Amino acid sequence: MEGQSKGSFNVMEESERNGKGRCGSMVGTCDLVLRVLAFVLTLVAAVVIGADKQTAIVPFKLVESMPPLYVPVAAKWHYLSAFVYFVGANAIACAYATLSLLFSLGNRRKGMESLISVFDTLMVALLFSSNGAAIAVGLLGLQGNLHLHWNKVCNVFGKFCDQVAASLFISLLGSITFLLLLLLPHVFRLKQTT
């Protein structure tokens, strides 16, 4: 302990010095588990939608009196800006989860705790906003919009839509994990006072 500067600390060591060893080590353990989970979930969400593409043969009528032409049409995630935002947001959250996990494993200064909380909040906002955008576009693909004459496409690109839905669900779990990282210290603090 003598070799460490006074400004650095480990979450578990700090709470043990305050006489809250069991609860502090629980916070540190939960923090690490949630950061690993956030990393895995955001990585999987980005990879699942990033690998999503499907080609289907679609009938296309030029003139009503003639038979339809069958044209191959591809659906890829990068054709829709909401999905590009979704992949980017999950990639950023995944990279941040990696960095914050490294900081959690090493010693942190008190100022770093606040900075990590701020970035955790940014990741929650980023992930929930990208999830909302992707869900809105996904619902348009699933149901269409009769008022604007936008046809639904999930009846043609079923596999594509299923992968998008799976990725959205996984990313929502990642968002909730980052939210739990924000709430965790407060929950344990409330538990200590009771």
mmCIF file of C-alpha atoms in Angstrom:
data_model
loop_
_atom_site.group_PDB
_atom_site.id
_atom_site.type_symbol
_atom_site.label_atom_id
_atom_site.label_comp_id
_atom_site.label_asym_id
_atom_site.label_seq_id
_atom_site.Cartn_x
_atom_site.Cartn_y
_atom_site.Cartn_z
ATOM 1 C CA MET A 1 0.000 0.000 0.000
ATOM 2 C CA GLU A 2 2.931 2.365 0.573
ATOM 3 C CA GLY A 3 3.896 2.299 -3.109
ATOM 4 C CA GLN A 4 0.454 3.512 -4.178
ATOM 5 C CA SER A 5 -0.344 7.181 -4.389
ATOM 6 C CA LYS A 6 -3.010 8.531 -2.057
ATOM 7 C CA GLY A 7 -5.246 9.403 -5.008
ATOM 8 C CA SER A 8 -5.595 5.858 -6.322
ATOM 9 C CA PHE A 9 -7.799 3.158 -4.927
ATOM 10 C CA ASN A 10 -9.498 -0.082 -5.697
ATOM 11 C CA VAL A 11 -13.269 -0.291 -5.203
ATOM 12 C CA MET A 12 -12.984 -3.287 -2.909
ATOM 13 C CA GLU A 13 -10.052 -1.936 -0.863
ATOM 14 C CA GLU A 14 -11.743 1.428 -0.293
ATOM 15 C CA SER A 15 -14.930 -0.118 1.055
ATOM 16 C CA GLU A 16 -12.988 -2.528 3.286
ATOM 17 C CA ARG A 17 -11.146 0.411 4.849
ATOM 18 C CA ASN A 18 -14.507 2.020 5.596
ATOM 19 C CA GLY A 19 -15.697 -1.078 7.442
ATOM 20 C CA LYS A 20 -18.024 -2.172 4.666
ATOM 21 C CA GLY A 21 -15.907 -5.000 3.301
ATOM 22 C CA ARG A 22 -18.587 -7.496 2.380
ATOM 23 C CA CYS A 23 -20.876 -4.996 0.672
ATOM 24 C CA GLY A 24 -17.956 -3.230 -1.042
ATOM 25 C CA SER A 25 -16.576 -6.445 -2.457
ATOM 26 C CA MET A 26 -20.092 -7.284 -3.616
ATOM 27 C CA VAL A 27 -20.293 -3.941 -5.471
ATOM 28 C CA GLY A 28 -16.895 -4.536 -7.059
ATOM 29 C CA THR A 29 -17.803 -8.071 -8.122
ATOM 30 C CA CYS A 30 -21.183 -7.024 -9.516
ATOM 31 C CA ASP A 31 -19.535 -4.118 -11.343
ATOM 32 C CA LEU A 32 -17.049 -6.459 -13.024
ATOM 33 C CA VAL A 33 -19.712 -9.019 -13.948
ATOM 34 C CA LEU A 34 -22.002 -6.340 -15.387
ATOM 35 C CA ARG A 35 -19.168 -4.771 -17.406
ATOM 36 C CA VAL A 36 -18.242 -8.160 -18.892
ATOM 37 C CA LEU A 37 -21.918 -8.782 -19.651
ATOM 38 C CA ALA A 38 -22.277 -5.330 -21.266
ATOM 39 C CA PHE A 39 -19.210 -6.038 -23.421
ATOM 40 C CA VAL A 40 -20.531 -9.424 -24.564
ATOM 41 C CA LEU A 41 -24.084 -8.220 -25.243
ATOM 42 C CA THR A 42 -23.099 -5.144 -27.255
ATOM 43 C CA LEU A 43 -20.503 -7.132 -29.201
ATOM 44 C CA VAL A 44 -23.000 -9.872 -30.070
ATOM 45 C CA ALA A 45 -25.681 -7.313 -31.021
ATOM 46 C CA ALA A 46 -23.298 -5.515 -33.392
ATOM 47 C CA VAL A 47 -22.049 -8.768 -34.955
ATOM 48 C CA VAL A 48 -25.536 -10.273 -35.398
ATOM 49 C CA ILE A 49 -26.876 -7.271 -37.301
ATOM 50 C CA GLY A 50 -23.533 -6.604 -39.010
ATOM 51 C CA ALA A 51 -23.632 -10.065 -40.574
ATOM 52 C CA ASP A 52 -27.298 -9.685 -41.537
ATOM 53 C CA LYS A 53 -28.102 -9.833 -45.236
ATOM 54 C CA GLN A 54 -30.619 -11.669 -47.359
ATOM 55 C CA THR A 55 -31.412 -11.828 -51.059
ATOM 56 C CA ALA A 56 -34.899 -12.629 -52.293
ATOM 57 C CA ILE A 57 -36.506 -12.902 -55.714
ATOM 58 C CA VAL A 58 -39.272 -10.306 -55.898
ATOM 59 C CA PRO A 59 -41.936 -10.031 -58.643
ATOM 60 C CA PHE A 60 -41.904 -6.622 -60.319
ATOM 61 C CA LYS A 61 -44.658 -5.512 -62.723
ATOM 62 C CA LEU A 62 -43.811 -2.854 -65.277
ATOM 63 C CA VAL A 63 -47.187 -2.949 -67.006
ATOM 64 C CA GLU A 64 -50.390 -4.565 -65.747
ATOM 65 C CA SER A 65 -50.991 -6.436 -69.006
ATOM 66 C CA MET A 66 -47.573 -8.142 -68.964
ATOM 67 C CA PRO A 67 -46.351 -10.876 -66.642
ATOM 68 C CA PRO A 68 -44.119 -9.778 -63.759
ATOM 69 C CA LEU A 69 -40.349 -9.781 -63.938
ATOM 70 C CA TYR A 70 -38.603 -11.619 -61.129
ATOM 71 C CA VAL A 71 -35.758 -9.505 -59.828
ATOM 72 C CA PRO A 72 -33.235 -10.442 -57.119
ATOM 73 C CA VAL A 73 -33.321 -7.839 -54.342
ATOM 74 C CA ALA A 74 -30.909 -7.716 -51.412
ATOM 75 C CA ALA A 75 -31.569 -6.471 -47.878
ATOM 76 C CA LYS A 76 -28.468 -5.416 -45.944
ATOM 77 C CA TRP A 77 -28.120 -3.618 -42.642
ATOM 78 C CA HIS A 78 -26.162 -0.693 -44.104
ATOM 79 C CA TYR A 79 -28.997 0.216 -46.503
ATOM 80 C CA LEU A 80 -30.837 1.883 -43.605
ATOM 81 C CA SER A 81 -29.230 4.719 -41.657
ATOM 82 C CA ALA A 82 -30.980 3.693 -38.425
ATOM 83 C CA PHE A 83 -29.256 0.301 -38.586
ATOM 84 C CA VAL A 84 -25.900 1.965 -39.323
ATOM 85 C CA TYR A 85 -26.416 4.113 -36.226
ATOM 86 C CA PHE A 86 -27.406 0.997 -34.273
ATOM 87 C CA VAL A 87 -24.239 -0.892 -35.266
ATOM 88 C CA GLY A 88 -22.069 2.150 -34.552
ATOM 89 C CA ALA A 89 -23.647 2.721 -31.143
ATOM 90 C CA ASN A 90 -23.189 -0.917 -30.138
ATOM 91 C CA ALA A 91 -19.579 -0.882 -31.368
ATOM 92 C CA ILE A 92 -18.863 2.275 -29.352
ATOM 93 C CA ALA A 93 -20.534 0.795 -26.260
ATOM 94 C CA CYS A 94 -18.555 -2.429 -26.712
ATOM 95 C CA ALA A 95 -15.257 -0.531 -26.961
ATOM 96 C CA TYR A 96 -16.162 1.562 -23.933
ATOM 97 C CA ALA A 97 -17.123 -1.556 -21.960
ATOM 98 C CA THR A 98 -13.672 -2.963 -22.711
ATOM 99 C CA LEU A 99 -11.910 0.201 -21.540
ATOM 100 C CA SER A 100 -14.040 0.574 -18.416
ATOM 101 C CA LEU A 101 -13.480 -3.095 -17.609
ATOM 102 C CA LEU A 102 -9.726 -2.529 -17.767
ATOM 103 C CA PHE A 103 -10.093 0.463 -15.430
ATOM 104 C CA SER A 104 -12.252 -1.606 -13.083
ATOM 105 C CA LEU A 105 -9.635 -4.341 -12.924
ATOM 106 C CA GLY A 106 -6.852 -1.877 -12.195
ATOM 107 C CA ASN A 107 -6.643 0.771 -9.534
ATOM 108 C CA ARG A 108 -8.781 3.833 -10.115
ATOM 109 C CA ARG A 109 -8.507 7.365 -8.853
ATOM 110 C CA LYS A 110 -11.538 9.034 -7.287
ATOM 111 C CA GLY A 111 -11.900 11.405 -10.226
ATOM 112 C CA MET A 112 -11.978 8.407 -12.541
ATOM 113 C CA GLU A 113 -15.045 7.009 -10.732
ATOM 114 C CA SER A 114 -17.040 10.110 -11.641
ATOM 115 C CA LEU A 115 -15.781 10.069 -15.219
ATOM 116 C CA ILE A 116 -16.764 6.418 -15.626
ATOM 117 C CA SER A 117 -20.232 7.197 -14.237
ATOM 118 C CA VAL A 118 -20.605 10.003 -16.784
ATOM 119 C CA PHE A 119 -19.566 7.689 -19.625
ATOM 120 C CA ASP A 120 -21.872 4.938 -18.326
ATOM 121 C CA THR A 121 -24.707 7.470 -18.551
ATOM 122 C CA LEU A 122 -23.670 8.392 -22.101
ATOM 123 C CA MET A 123 -23.673 4.715 -23.094
ATOM 124 C CA VAL A 124 -27.185 4.260 -21.682
ATOM 125 C CA ALA A 125 -28.404 7.267 -23.696
ATOM 126 C CA LEU A 126 -26.553 6.193 -26.847
ATOM 127 C CA LEU A 127 -27.793 2.607 -26.725
ATOM 128 C CA PHE A 128 -31.405 3.439 -25.905
ATOM 129 C CA SER A 129 -31.547 6.066 -28.668
ATOM 130 C CA SER A 130 -30.060 3.696 -31.253
ATOM 131 C CA ASN A 131 -32.413 0.941 -30.110
ATOM 132 C CA GLY A 132 -35.369 3.293 -30.504
ATOM 133 C CA ALA A 133 -34.323 4.296 -34.016
ATOM 134 C CA ALA A 134 -33.738 0.699 -35.096
ATOM 135 C CA ILE A 135 -37.017 -0.487 -33.549
ATOM 136 C CA ALA A 136 -38.930 2.250 -35.402
ATOM 137 C CA VAL A 137 -37.434 1.201 -38.740
ATOM 138 C CA GLY A 138 -37.936 -2.460 -37.874
ATOM 139 C CA LEU A 139 -41.627 -1.864 -37.191
ATOM 140 C CA LEU A 140 -41.975 -0.112 -40.545
ATOM 141 C CA GLY A 141 -40.422 -3.154 -42.181
ATOM 142 C CA LEU A 142 -42.696 -5.486 -40.250
ATOM 143 C CA GLN A 143 -45.994 -3.632 -40.620
ATOM 144 C CA GLY A 144 -45.430 -1.080 -43.373
ATOM 145 C CA ASN A 145 -47.336 2.207 -43.413
ATOM 146 C CA LEU A 146 -50.602 2.245 -45.335
ATOM 147 C CA HIS A 147 -50.957 6.042 -45.182
ATOM 148 C CA LEU A 148 -47.643 6.554 -46.969
ATOM 149 C CA HIS A 149 -48.028 3.451 -49.177
ATOM 150 C CA TRP A 150 -44.902 1.846 -47.727
ATOM 151 C CA ASN A 151 -45.208 -1.889 -48.073
ATOM 152 C CA LYS A 152 -44.078 -4.265 -45.378
ATOM 153 C CA VAL A 153 -40.907 -6.150 -46.281
ATOM 154 C CA CYS A 154 -40.579 -8.728 -43.517
ATOM 155 C CA ASN A 155 -42.888 -11.070 -45.419
ATOM 156 C CA VAL A 156 -40.228 -11.120 -48.184
ATOM 157 C CA PHE A 157 -37.064 -10.841 -46.060
ATOM 158 C CA GLY A 158 -38.062 -13.001 -43.089
ATOM 159 C CA LYS A 159 -34.560 -14.139 -42.096
ATOM 160 C CA PHE A 160 -33.261 -10.573 -42.278
ATOM 161 C CA CYS A 161 -36.056 -9.288 -40.024
ATOM 162 C CA ASP A 162 -35.593 -12.152 -37.558
ATOM 163 C CA GLN A 163 -31.893 -11.335 -37.218
ATOM 164 C CA VAL A 164 -32.685 -7.644 -36.735
ATOM 165 C CA ALA A 165 -35.196 -8.533 -34.002
ATOM 166 C CA ALA A 166 -32.664 -10.789 -32.254
ATOM 167 C CA SER A 167 -30.004 -8.091 -32.420
ATOM 168 C CA LEU A 168 -32.418 -5.491 -31.047
ATOM 169 C CA PHE A 169 -33.337 -7.736 -28.127
ATOM 170 C CA ILE A 170 -29.674 -8.399 -27.311
ATOM 171 C CA SER A 171 -28.853 -4.694 -27.534
ATOM 172 C CA LEU A 172 -31.749 -3.832 -25.228
ATOM 173 C CA LEU A 173 -30.294 -6.270 -22.700
ATOM 174 C CA GLY A 174 -26.950 -4.483 -23.113
ATOM 175 C CA SER A 175 -28.669 -1.127 -22.511
ATOM 176 C CA ILE A 176 -30.282 -2.449 -19.354
ATOM 177 C CA THR A 177 -26.898 -3.780 -18.220
ATOM 178 C CA PHE A 178 -25.359 -0.306 -18.538
ATOM 179 C CA LEU A 179 -28.364 1.106 -16.667
ATOM 180 C CA LEU A 180 -27.776 -1.421 -13.869
ATOM 181 C CA LEU A 181 -24.146 -0.272 -13.710
ATOM 182 C CA LEU A 182 -25.436 3.217 -12.940
ATOM 183 C CA LEU A 183 -27.945 2.034 -10.348
ATOM 184 C CA LEU A 184 -25.715 -0.540 -8.631
ATOM 185 C CA PRO A 185 -23.789 1.768 -6.250
ATOM 186 C CA HIS A 186 -27.003 3.501 -5.193
ATOM 187 C CA VAL A 187 -28.787 0.222 -4.495
ATOM 188 C CA PHE A 188 -25.930 -1.030 -2.318
ATOM 189 C CA ARG A 189 -25.727 2.336 -0.549
ATOM 190 C CA LEU A 190 -29.444 2.096 0.280
ATOM 191 C CA LYS A 191 -28.942 -1.480 1.439
ATOM 192 C CA GLN A 192 -26.193 -0.343 3.833
ATOM 193 C CA THR A 193 -28.398 2.293 5.468
ATOM 194 C CA THR A 194 -31.185 -0.188 6.247
#
